[in-house]
Amino acid sequence: MEFETKILSRNIQEALYTLNATLGTAESCTGGRIAEAIISVAGASNYFKGGVISYTNEVKENLLHVSHEVLEKETAVSENVAKQMVVGACEALNCTYAISATGIAGPTGGTAETPVGTIWIGYGTKDDVRAFKLTEDYGRDINLAIATNKSLQLFLEYLKEKLPAEEE
């Protein structure tokens, strides 16, 4: 998976260069792994603005402006929170695009409604945010690796939609 992650990061780099765009991350359960994958490619400083590790609701609210009401009503592990984290990262980091992740990596912390392995990934711009839900539990390390890899795959697919036809 590490090799695939590196290829995805390189392809994201090429797309962001073509689009003359910037990227940031807002990570909860992945704890910076997405940012780490992005910066593993030389030259990332030309487009990667930074990341916010928002492990607590307090940080999600104060730095990323995630709604307190949404956190209370839906919990941090929800589609709305993942999307609000993208918007918050775009604003806080002044970047074109952002990727977010919020979930329960395990081995504990799950509930009947939100079991371990539930991870929401958000990606896009502050005006066009998409989300994807992971639901399988393969153990903490694998859950985090899958979330990181899937976030890069989804974001790259999203960027390809933005590229001029001849650049794809």
CSV table of N, CA and C in Angstrom, one decimal:
chain,number,residue,atom,x,y,z
A,1,MET,N,0.8,-1.2,0.0
A,1,MET,CA,0.0,0.0,0.0
A,1,MET,C,0.9,1.3,0.0
A,2,GLU,N,2.0,1.2,0.6
A,2,GLU,CA,2.9,2.3,0.7
A,2,GLU,C,3.3,2.8,-0.7
A,3,PHE,N,3.6,1.9,-1.6
A,3,PHE,CA,4.0,2.2,-3.0
A,3,PHE,C,2.9,2.9,-3.7
A,4,GLU,N,1.7,2.3,-3.5
A,4,GLU,CA,0.5,2.9,-4.2
A,4,GLU,C,0.2,4.3,-3.6
A,5,THR,N,0.4,4.5,-2.4
A,5,THR,CA,0.2,5.8,-1.8
A,5,THR,C,1.2,6.8,-2.4
A,6,LYS,N,2.4,6.4,-2.6
A,6,LYS,CA,3.5,7.3,-3.2
A,6,LYS,C,3.1,7.7,-4.6
A,7,ILE,N,2.6,6.7,-5.4
A,7,ILE,CA,2.1,7.0,-6.8
A,7,ILE,C,0.9,8.0,-6.7
A,8,LEU,N,0.0,7.8,-5.8
A,8,LEU,CA,-1.2,8.7,-5.7
A,8,LEU,C,-0.7,10.1,-5.4
A,9,SER,N,0.2,10.2,-4.4
A,9,SER,CA,0.8,11.5,-4.0
A,9,SER,C,1.4,12.2,-5.2
A,10,ARG,N,2.2,11.5,-6.0
A,10,ARG,CA,2.9,12.0,-7.2
A,10,ARG,C,1.8,12.5,-8.2
A,11,ASN,N,0.8,11.7,-8.4
A,11,ASN,CA,-0.3,12.1,-9.4
A,11,ASN,C,-1.0,13.3,-8.9
A,12,ILE,N,-1.3,13.4,-7.6
A,12,ILE,CA,-1.9,14.6,-7.0
A,12,ILE,C,-1.1,15.8,-7.2
A,13,GLN,N,0.2,15.6,-7.0
A,13,GLN,CA,1.2,16.7,-7.2
A,13,GLN,C,1.1,17.3,-8.7
A,14,GLU,N,1.1,16.4,-9.6
A,14,GLU,CA,1.0,16.8,-11.0
A,14,GLU,C,-0.3,17.5,-11.3
A,15,ALA,N,-1.4,17.0,-10.8
A,15,ALA,CA,-2.7,17.7,-11.0
A,15,ALA,C,-2.7,19.0,-10.4
A,16,LEU,N,-2.2,19.2,-9.2
A,16,LEU,CA,-2.2,20.5,-8.5
A,16,LEU,C,-1.3,21.5,-9.2
A,17,TYR,N,-0.2,21.0,-9.8
A,17,TYR,CA,0.7,21.9,-10.6
A,17,TYR,C,-0.1,22.4,-11.8
A,18,THR,N,-0.8,21.4,-12.5
A,18,THR,CA,-1.5,21.8,-13.7
A,18,THR,C,-2.6,22.8,-13.4
A,19,LEU,N,-3.3,22.6,-12.3
A,19,LEU,CA,-4.4,23.5,-11.8
A,19,LEU,C,-3.9,24.7,-11.1
A,20,ASN,N,-2.6,24.8,-10.9
A,20,ASN,CA,-2.0,25.9,-10.1
A,20,ASN,C,-2.8,26.1,-8.8
A,21,ALA,N,-3.0,25.0,-8.1
A,21,ALA,CA,-3.8,25.0,-6.9
A,21,ALA,C,-3.0,24.6,-5.7
A,22,THR,N,-3.6,24.8,-4.5
A,22,THR,CA,-3.0,24.4,-3.2
A,22,THR,C,-3.9,23.5,-2.5
A,23,LEU,N,-3.3,22.8,-1.5
A,23,LEU,CA,-4.0,21.8,-0.7
A,23,LEU,C,-3.6,21.9,0.7
A,24,GLY,N,-4.6,21.5,1.6
A,24,GLY,CA,-4.4,21.4,3.0
A,24,GLY,C,-5.2,20.2,3.5
A,25,THR,N,-4.9,19.8,4.8
A,25,THR,CA,-5.6,18.7,5.3
A,25,THR,C,-6.2,19.0,6.7
A,26,ALA,N,-7.2,18.3,7.1
A,26,ALA,CA,-7.8,18.4,8.4
A,26,ALA,C,-8.1,17.0,8.8
A,27,GLU,N,-7.3,16.5,9.8
A,27,GLU,CA,-7.3,15.1,10.1
A,27,GLU,C,-7.6,14.9,11.6
A,28,SER,N,-8.5,14.0,11.9
A,28,SER,CA,-8.8,13.6,13.2
A,28,SER,C,-8.2,12.2,13.4
A,29,CYS,N,-8.9,11.2,13.1
A,29,CYS,CA,-8.4,9.8,13.4
A,29,CYS,C,-7.1,9.4,12.7
A,30,THR,N,-6.9,10.0,11.5
A,30,THR,CA,-5.6,9.7,10.8
A,30,THR,C,-4.4,10.4,11.3
A,31,GLY,N,-4.6,11.4,12.2
A,31,GLY,CA,-3.5,12.0,12.9
A,31,GLY,C,-2.3,12.5,12.1
A,32,GLY,N,-2.5,12.9,10.9
A,32,GLY,CA,-1.5,13.5,10.1
A,32,GLY,C,-0.9,12.5,9.0
A,33,ARG,N,-1.5,11.4,8.9
A,33,ARG,CA,-1.0,10.4,7.9
A,33,ARG,C,-1.3,10.9,6.5
A,34,ILE,N,-2.4,11.5,6.3
A,34,ILE,CA,-2.7,12.0,4.9
A,34,ILE,C,-1.6,13.1,4.6
A,35,ALA,N,-1.4,14.0,5.5
A,35,ALA,CA,-0.4,15.1,5.2
A,35,ALA,C,1.0,14.4,5.0
A,36,GLU,N,1.3,13.4,5.8
A,36,GLU,CA,2.6,12.7,5.6
A,36,GLU,C,2.7,12.1,4.2
A,37,ALA,N,1.6,11.5,3.7
A,37,ALA,CA,1.7,11.0,2.4
A,37,ALA,C,1.8,12.0,1.3
A,38,ILE,N,1.2,13.2,1.5
A,38,ILE,CA,1.3,14.3,0.5
A,38,ILE,C,2.7,14.8,0.5
A,39,ILE,N,3.3,15.0,1.6
A,39,ILE,CA,4.7,15.6,1.7
A,39,ILE,C,5.8,14.6,1.4
A,40,SER,N,5.4,13.3,1.2
A,40,SER,CA,6.5,12.3,0.8
A,40,SER,C,7.0,12.6,-0.5
A,41,VAL,N,6.4,13.4,-1.3
A,41,VAL,CA,6.9,13.7,-2.7
A,41,VAL,C,7.7,15.0,-2.7
A,42,ALA,N,8.9,15.0,-3.2
A,42,ALA,CA,9.7,16.2,-3.3
A,42,ALA,C,8.9,17.3,-4.0
A,43,GLY,N,9.0,18.5,-3.5
A,43,GLY,CA,8.3,19.6,-4.2
A,43,GLY,C,7.0,19.9,-3.6
A,44,ALA,N,6.6,19.2,-2.6
A,44,ALA,CA,5.2,19.4,-2.0
A,44,ALA,C,5.1,20.8,-1.4
A,45,SER,N,6.2,21.4,-1.0
A,45,SER,CA,6.1,22.7,-0.4
A,45,SER,C,5.5,23.8,-1.4
A,46,ASN,N,5.5,23.4,-2.7
A,46,ASN,CA,5.0,24.3,-3.7
A,46,ASN,C,3.5,24.4,-3.7
A,47,TYR,N,2.8,23.4,-3.1
A,47,TYR,CA,1.4,23.4,-3.2
A,47,TYR,C,0.7,22.9,-1.9
A,48,PHE,N,1.4,22.3,-1.0
A,48,PHE,CA,0.8,21.9,0.3
A,48,PHE,C,1.0,23.0,1.3
A,49,LYS,N,-0.1,23.5,1.8
A,49,LYS,CA,-0.1,24.6,2.8
A,49,LYS,C,0.1,24.2,4.2
A,50,GLY,N,-0.4,23.0,4.5
A,50,GLY,CA,-0.3,22.5,5.9
A,50,GLY,C,-1.5,21.7,6.3
A,51,GLY,N,-1.5,21.3,7.6
A,51,GLY,CA,-2.6,20.5,8.0
A,51,GLY,C,-2.9,20.8,9.5
A,52,VAL,N,-4.2,20.5,9.8
A,52,VAL,CA,-4.7,20.7,11.2
A,52,VAL,C,-5.0,19.3,11.7
A,53,ILE,N,-4.4,18.9,12.8
A,53,ILE,CA,-4.7,17.6,13.5
A,53,ILE,C,-5.8,18.0,14.5
A,54,SER,N,-7.0,17.7,14.2
A,54,SER,CA,-8.1,18.1,15.0
A,54,SER,C,-8.7,16.9,15.7
A,55,TYR,N,-7.9,16.4,16.6
A,55,TYR,CA,-8.2,15.1,17.3
A,55,TYR,C,-9.4,15.3,18.3
A,56,THR,N,-9.6,16.5,18.8
A,56,THR,CA,-10.7,16.7,19.7
A,56,THR,C,-11.8,17.6,19.1
A,57,ASN,N,-13.0,17.5,19.6
A,57,ASN,CA,-14.0,18.4,19.2
A,57,ASN,C,-13.7,19.9,19.4
A,58,GLU,N,-13.0,20.2,20.5
A,58,GLU,CA,-12.6,21.6,20.8
A,58,GLU,C,-11.8,22.1,19.6
A,59,VAL,N,-10.9,21.4,19.1
A,59,VAL,CA,-10.0,21.9,18.0
A,59,VAL,C,-10.9,21.9,16.7
A,60,LYS,N,-11.7,21.0,16.5
A,60,LYS,CA,-12.6,21.0,15.3
A,60,LYS,C,-13.4,22.3,15.3
A,61,GLU,N,-14.0,22.7,16.5
A,61,GLU,CA,-14.8,23.9,16.6
A,61,GLU,C,-14.0,25.1,16.5
A,62,ASN,N,-12.9,25.2,17.3
A,62,ASN,CA,-12.1,26.5,17.4
A,62,ASN,C,-11.3,26.8,16.2
A,63,LEU,N,-10.6,25.8,15.6
A,63,LEU,CA,-9.7,26.0,14.4
A,63,LEU,C,-10.4,25.8,13.1
A,64,LEU,N,-11.3,24.9,13.0
A,64,LEU,CA,-11.9,24.5,11.7
A,64,LEU,C,-13.4,25.0,11.6
A,65,HIS,N,-13.9,25.6,12.7
A,65,HIS,CA,-15.2,26.2,12.8
A,65,HIS,C,-16.3,25.1,12.4
A,66,VAL,N,-16.1,23.9,12.9
A,66,VAL,CA,-17.1,22.9,12.8
A,66,VAL,C,-18.2,23.3,13.8
A,67,SER,N,-19.5,23.1,13.4
A,67,SER,CA,-20.6,23.5,14.2
A,67,SER,C,-20.7,22.7,15.5
A,68,HIS,N,-20.8,23.4,16.6
A,68,HIS,CA,-21.0,22.7,17.9
A,68,HIS,C,-22.3,21.9,17.9
A,69,GLU,N,-23.3,22.4,17.3
A,69,GLU,CA,-24.6,21.7,17.2
A,69,GLU,C,-24.5,20.4,16.4
A,70,VAL,N,-23.8,20.5,15.3
A,70,VAL,CA,-23.6,19.3,14.5
A,70,VAL,C,-22.8,18.2,15.2
A,71,LEU,N,-21.8,18.7,15.9
A,71,LEU,CA,-21.0,17.7,16.7
A,71,LEU,C,-21.8,17.1,17.8
A,72,GLU,N,-22.7,17.9,18.5
A,72,GLU,CA,-23.5,17.3,19.5
A,72,GLU,C,-24.6,16.4,19.0
A,73,LYS,N,-25.2,16.8,17.9
A,73,LYS,CA,-26.3,16.0,17.3
A,73,LYS,C,-25.9,14.8,16.5
A,74,GLU,N,-24.8,14.9,15.7
A,74,GLU,CA,-24.4,13.8,14.8
A,74,GLU,C,-23.1,13.1,15.3
A,75,THR,N,-22.4,13.6,16.2
A,75,THR,CA,-21.1,13.2,16.7
A,75,THR,C,-20.0,13.6,15.7
A,76,ALA,N,-18.8,13.5,16.1
A,76,ALA,CA,-17.7,13.9,15.2
A,76,ALA,C,-17.5,13.0,14.0
A,77,VAL,N,-18.1,11.8,14.2
A,77,VAL,CA,-17.9,10.8,13.1
A,77,VAL,C,-19.2,10.9,12.2
A,78,SER,N,-19.2,11.9,11.4
A,78,SER,CA,-20.4,12.1,10.5
A,78,SER,C,-20.0,12.7,9.2
A,79,GLU,N,-20.9,12.6,8.2
A,79,GLU,CA,-20.6,13.2,6.9
A,79,GLU,C,-20.5,14.7,7.0
A,80,ASN,N,-21.4,15.3,7.8
A,80,ASN,CA,-21.4,16.8,7.9
A,80,ASN,C,-20.1,17.3,8.6
A,81,VAL,N,-19.6,16.6,9.6
A,81,VAL,CA,-18.4,17.0,10.2
A,81,VAL,C,-17.2,16.9,9.2
A,82,ALA,N,-17.1,15.8,8.5
A,82,ALA,CA,-16.1,15.6,7.5
A,82,ALA,C,-16.1,16.8,6.5
A,83,LYS,N,-17.3,17.1,6.0
A,83,LYS,CA,-17.5,18.2,5.1
A,83,LYS,C,-17.1,19.6,5.7
A,84,GLN,N,-17.6,19.8,6.9
A,84,GLN,CA,-17.2,21.1,7.6
A,84,GLN,C,-15.7,21.2,7.8
A,85,MET,N,-15.1,20.1,8.0
A,85,MET,CA,-13.6,20.1,8.2
A,85,MET,C,-12.9,20.5,7.0
A,86,VAL,N,-13.4,20.1,5.8
A,86,VAL,CA,-12.8,20.5,4.5
A,86,VAL,C,-13.0,22.0,4.4
A,87,VAL,N,-14.2,22.6,4.6
A,87,VAL,CA,-14.4,24.0,4.5
A,87,VAL,C,-13.5,24.8,5.4
A,88,GLY,N,-13.5,24.3,6.7
A,88,GLY,CA,-12.6,24.9,7.7
A,88,GLY,C,-11.2,24.9,7.4
A,89,ALA,N,-10.7,23.8,6.8
A,89,ALA,CA,-9.3,23.8,6.4
A,89,ALA,C,-9.0,24.7,5.2
A,90,CYS,N,-9.9,24.8,4.3
A,90,CYS,CA,-9.7,25.7,3.1
A,90,CYS,C,-9.6,27.1,3.6
A,91,GLU,N,-10.4,27.5,4.6
A,91,GLU,CA,-10.4,28.8,5.1
A,91,GLU,C,-9.2,29.1,6.0
A,92,ALA,N,-9.0,28.2,7.0
A,92,ALA,CA,-7.9,28.4,7.9
A,92,ALA,C,-6.5,28.4,7.3
A,93,LEU,N,-6.3,27.5,6.3
A,93,LEU,CA,-5.0,27.4,5.6
A,93,LEU,C,-4.9,28.1,4.3
A,94,ASN,N,-6.0,28.8,3.9
A,94,ASN,CA,-6.0,29.6,2.7
A,94,ASN,C,-5.6,28.8,1.5
A,95,CYS,N,-6.2,27.6,1.3
A,95,CYS,CA,-5.9,26.7,0.2
A,95,CYS,C,-7.1,26.5,-0.7
A,96,THR,N,-6.8,26.0,-1.9
A,96,THR,CA,-7.8,25.8,-2.9
A,96,THR,C,-8.7,24.6,-2.5
A,97,TYR,N,-7.9,23.5,-2.1
A,97,TYR,CA,-8.6,22.2,-1.8
A,97,TYR,C,-8.1,21.7,-0.4
A,98,ALA,N,-9.0,20.8,0.1
A,98,ALA,CA,-8.6,20.2,1.4
A,98,ALA,C,-9.2,18.8,1.4
A,99,ILE,N,-8.5,17.9,2.2
A,99,ILE,CA,-8.9,16.6,2.5
A,99,ILE,C,-9.1,16.5,4.0
A,100,SER,N,-10.2,15.8,4.4
A,100,SER,CA,-10.4,15.6,5.8
A,100,SER,C,-10.7,14.1,6.1
A,101,ALA,N,-10.5,13.8,7.4
A,101,ALA,CA,-10.8,12.4,7.9
A,101,ALA,C,-11.2,12.5,9.3
A,102,THR,N,-12.3,11.8,9.6
A,102,THR,CA,-12.8,11.8,11.0
A,102,THR,C,-13.5,10.4,11.2
A,103,GLY,N,-13.1,9.7,12.2
A,103,GLY,CA,-13.6,8.4,12.4
A,103,GLY,C,-13.2,7.7,13.7
A,104,ILE,N,-13.5,6.4,13.7
A,104,ILE,CA,-13.1,5.6,14.9
A,104,ILE,C,-12.2,4.4,14.3
A,105,ALA,N,-10.9,4.6,14.5
A,105,ALA,CA,-9.9,3.6,14.0
A,105,ALA,C,-9.9,2.4,14.9
A,106,GLY,N,-10.2,2.5,16.1
A,106,GLY,CA,-10.2,1.3,17.0
A,106,GLY,C,-8.9,1.2,17.8
A,107,PRO,N,-8.8,0.2,18.6
A,107,PRO,CA,-9.7,-1.0,18.7
A,107,PRO,C,-11.0,-0.7,19.5
A,108,THR,N,-11.0,0.4,20.2
A,108,THR,CA,-12.2,0.7,21.0
A,108,THR,C,-12.8,2.0,20.6
A,109,GLY,N,-13.9,2.4,21.2
A,109,GLY,CA,-14.6,3.7,20.9
A,109,GLY,C,-15.8,3.6,20.0
A,110,GLY,N,-16.1,2.4,19.4
A,110,GLY,CA,-17.2,2.3,18.6
A,110,GLY,C,-18.5,2.1,19.4
A,111,THR,N,-19.6,2.4,18.7
A,111,THR,CA,-20.9,2.2,19.3
A,111,THR,C,-21.8,1.3,18.3
A,112,ALA,N,-23.0,1.0,18.7
A,112,ALA,CA,-23.8,0.2,17.8
A,112,ALA,C,-24.1,1.1,16.6
A,113,GLU,N,-24.3,2.4,16.7
A,113,GLU,CA,-24.6,3.3,15.6
A,113,GLU,C,-23.4,3.6,14.8
A,114,THR,N,-22.3,3.7,15.4
A,114,THR,CA,-21.0,4.0,14.7
A,114,THR,C,-19.9,3.0,15.2
A,115,PRO,N,-19.9,1.9,14.5
A,115,PRO,CA,-18.9,0.9,15.0
A,115,PRO,C,-17.4,1.3,14.6
A,116,VAL,N,-16.5,0.6,15.3
A,116,VAL,CA,-15.1,0.8,14.9
A,116,VAL,C,-14.9,0.5,13.5
A,117,GLY,N,-14.1,1.3,12.8
A,117,GLY,CA,-13.9,1.2,11.4
A,117,GLY,C,-14.7,2.2,10.6
A,118,THR,N,-15.6,2.9,11.2
A,118,THR,CA,-16.3,3.9,10.5
A,118,THR,C,-15.5,5.1,10.4
A,119,ILE,N,-15.1,5.5,9.2
A,119,ILE,CA,-14.3,6.7,8.9
A,119,ILE,C,-14.9,7.5,7.8
A,120,TRP,N,-15.2,8.7,8.0
A,120,TRP,CA,-15.7,9.6,7.0
A,120,TRP,C,-14.5,10.4,6.4
A,121,ILE,N,-14.4,10.4,5.1
A,121,ILE,CA,-13.4,11.2,4.4
A,121,ILE,C,-14.1,12.3,3.6
A,122,GLY,N,-13.6,13.5,3.8
A,122,GLY,CA,-14.1,14.7,3.0
A,122,GLY,C,-13.0,15.2,2.1
A,123,TYR,N,-13.5,15.8,1.0
A,123,TYR,CA,-12.5,16.3,0.1
A,123,TYR,C,-13.2,17.3,-0.9
A,124,GLY,N,-12.4,18.3,-1.3
A,124,GLY,CA,-12.9,19.3,-2.3
A,124,GLY,C,-12.5,20.7,-2.0
A,125,THR,N,-13.4,21.6,-2.4
A,125,THR,CA,-13.1,23.0,-2.1
A,125,THR,C,-14.2,23.5,-1.1
A,126,LYS,N,-14.1,24.7,-0.7
A,126,LYS,CA,-15.1,25.1,0.3
A,126,LYS,C,-16.5,25.3,-0.3
A,127,ASP,N,-16.5,25.3,-1.6
A,127,ASP,CA,-17.8,25.4,-2.3
A,127,ASP,C,-18.3,24.1,-2.9
A,128,ASP,N,-17.5,23.1,-2.9
A,128,ASP,CA,-17.8,21.8,-3.6
A,128,ASP,C,-17.1,20.7,-2.8
A,129,VAL,N,-17.8,20.3,-1.8
A,129,VAL,CA,-17.3,19.3,-0.8
A,129,VAL,C,-18.0,17.9,-1.1
A,130,ARG,N,-17.2,16.9,-1.1
A,130,ARG,CA,-17.8,15.5,-1.2
A,130,ARG,C,-17.3,14.7,0.0
A,131,ALA,N,-18.0,13.6,0.2
A,131,ALA,CA,-17.7,12.8,1.3
A,131,ALA,C,-17.8,11.3,1.0
A,132,PHE,N,-17.1,10.5,1.7
A,132,PHE,CA,-17.1,9.0,1.5
A,132,PHE,C,-17.0,8.3,2.8
A,133,LYS,N,-17.7,7.3,3.0
A,133,LYS,CA,-17.8,6.6,4.3
A,133,LYS,C,-17.1,5.2,4.2
A,134,LEU,N,-16.1,4.9,5.0
A,134,LEU,CA,-15.6,3.6,5.2
A,134,LEU,C,-16.3,2.9,6.3
A,135,THR,N,-16.5,1.6,6.3
A,135,THR,CA,-17.3,1.0,7.3
A,135,THR,C,-16.7,-0.3,7.8
A,136,GLU,N,-15.6,-0.8,7.2
A,136,GLU,CA,-15.0,-2.1,7.6
A,136,GLU,C,-14.0,-1.9,8.7
A,137,ASP,N,-13.9,-2.9,9.6
A,137,ASP,CA,-12.9,-2.9,10.7
A,137,ASP,C,-11.8,-4.0,10.4
A,138,TYR,N,-10.6,-3.5,10.1
A,138,TYR,CA,-9.5,-4.5,9.9
A,138,TYR,C,-8.4,-4.4,11.0
A,139,GLY,N,-8.7,-3.7,12.0
A,139,GLY,CA,-7.8,-3.4,13.1
A,139,GLY,C,-7.2,-2.0,12.8
A,140,ARG,N,-6.8,-1.3,13.9
A,140,ARG,CA,-6.4,0.1,13.9
A,140,ARG,C,-5.4,0.4,12.8
A,141,ASP,N,-4.3,-0.2,12.7
A,141,ASP,CA,-3.3,0.1,11.7
A,141,ASP,C,-3.8,0.0,10.3
A,142,ILE,N,-4.5,-1.1,10.0
A,142,ILE,CA,-5.0,-1.2,8.6
A,142,ILE,C,-6.1,-0.2,8.4
A,143,ASN,N,-7.0,0.0,9.3
A,143,ASN,CA,-8.0,1.0,9.2
A,143,ASN,C,-7.4,2.4,8.8
A,144,LEU,N,-6.4,2.8,9.5
A,144,LEU,CA,-5.7,4.1,9.2
A,144,LEU,C,-5.1,4.1,7.8
A,145,ALA,N,-4.4,3.0,7.5
A,145,ALA,CA,-3.7,2.9,6.2
A,145,ALA,C,-4.8,2.9,5.0
A,146,ILE,N,-5.9,2.2,5.2
A,146,ILE,CA,-6.9,2.2,4.2
A,146,ILE,C,-7.5,3.6,4.1
A,147,ALA,N,-7.8,4.3,5.2
A,147,ALA,CA,-8.4,5.7,5.2
A,147,ALA,C,-7.4,6.6,4.5
A,148,THR,N,-6.2,6.5,4.7
A,148,THR,CA,-5.2,7.4,4.1
A,148,THR,C,-5.2,7.2,2.6
A,149,ASN,N,-5.0,5.9,2.2
A,149,ASN,CA,-5.0,5.6,0.8
A,149,ASN,C,-6.3,6.0,0.1
A,150,LYS,N,-7.4,5.6,0.7
A,150,LYS,CA,-8.7,5.9,0.0
A,150,LYS,C,-8.9,7.4,-0.1
A,151,SER,N,-8.4,8.2,0.9
A,151,SER,CA,-8.6,9.7,0.8
A,151,SER,C,-7.8,10.2,-0.4
A,152,LEU,N,-6.6,9.7,-0.6
A,152,LEU,CA,-5.8,10.1,-1.8
A,152,LEU,C,-6.4,9.7,-3.1
A,153,GLN,N,-7.0,8.5,-3.2
A,153,GLN,CA,-7.6,8.0,-4.4
A,153,GLN,C,-8.8,8.9,-4.7
A,154,LEU,N,-9.7,9.1,-3.7
A,154,LEU,CA,-10.9,9.9,-3.9
A,154,LEU,C,-10.5,11.4,-4.4
A,155,PHE,N,-9.5,11.9,-3.7
A,155,PHE,CA,-9.1,13.3,-4.1
A,155,PHE,C,-8.5,13.4,-5.5
A,156,LEU,N,-7.7,12.4,-5.8
A,156,LEU,CA,-7.2,12.4,-7.2
A,156,LEU,C,-8.3,12.2,-8.2
A,157,GLU,N,-9.2,11.4,-8.0
A,157,GLU,CA,-10.4,11.3,-8.9
A,157,GLU,C,-11.1,12.6,-9.1
A,158,TYR,N,-11.3,13.3,-7.9
A,158,TYR,CA,-11.9,14.6,-7.9
A,158,TYR,C,-11.1,15.6,-8.7
A,159,LEU,N,-9.8,15.6,-8.5
A,159,LEU,CA,-9.0,16.5,-9.3
A,159,LEU,C,-9.0,16.3,-10.8
A,160,LYS,N,-9.1,15.0,-11.2
A,160,LYS,CA,-9.1,14.7,-12.6
A,160,LYS,C,-10.3,15.3,-13.3
A,161,GLU,N,-11.4,15.4,-12.5
A,161,GLU,CA,-12.6,16.1,-13.1
A,161,GLU,C,-12.3,17.6,-13.4
A,162,LYS,N,-11.4,18.2,-12.7
A,162,LYS,CA,-11.1,19.6,-12.8
A,162,LYS,C,-10.1,19.9,-13.9
A,163,LEU,N,-9.3,18.8,-14.3
A,163,LEU,CA,-8.2,19.0,-15.3
A,163,LEU,C,-8.8,19.2,-16.7
A,164,PRO,N,-8.1,20.0,-17.5
A,164,PRO,CA,-8.5,20.1,-18.9
A,164,PRO,C,-8.4,18.7,-19.6
A,165,ALA,N,-9.2,18.4,-20.5
A,165,ALA,CA,-9.4,17.1,-21.1
A,165,ALA,C,-8.0,16.5,-21.6
A,166,GLU,N,-7.1,17.3,-22.1
A,166,GLU,CA,-5.9,16.7,-22.6
A,166,GLU,C,-4.9,16.4,-21.5
A,167,GLU,N,-5.2,16.9,-20.3
A,167,GLU,CA,-4.2,16.6,-19.2
A,167,GLU,C,-4.5,15.3,-18.5
A,168,GLU,N,-5.7,14.7,-18.7
A,168,GLU,CA,-6.0,13.5,-18.0
A,168,GLU,C,-5.2,12.3,-18.2
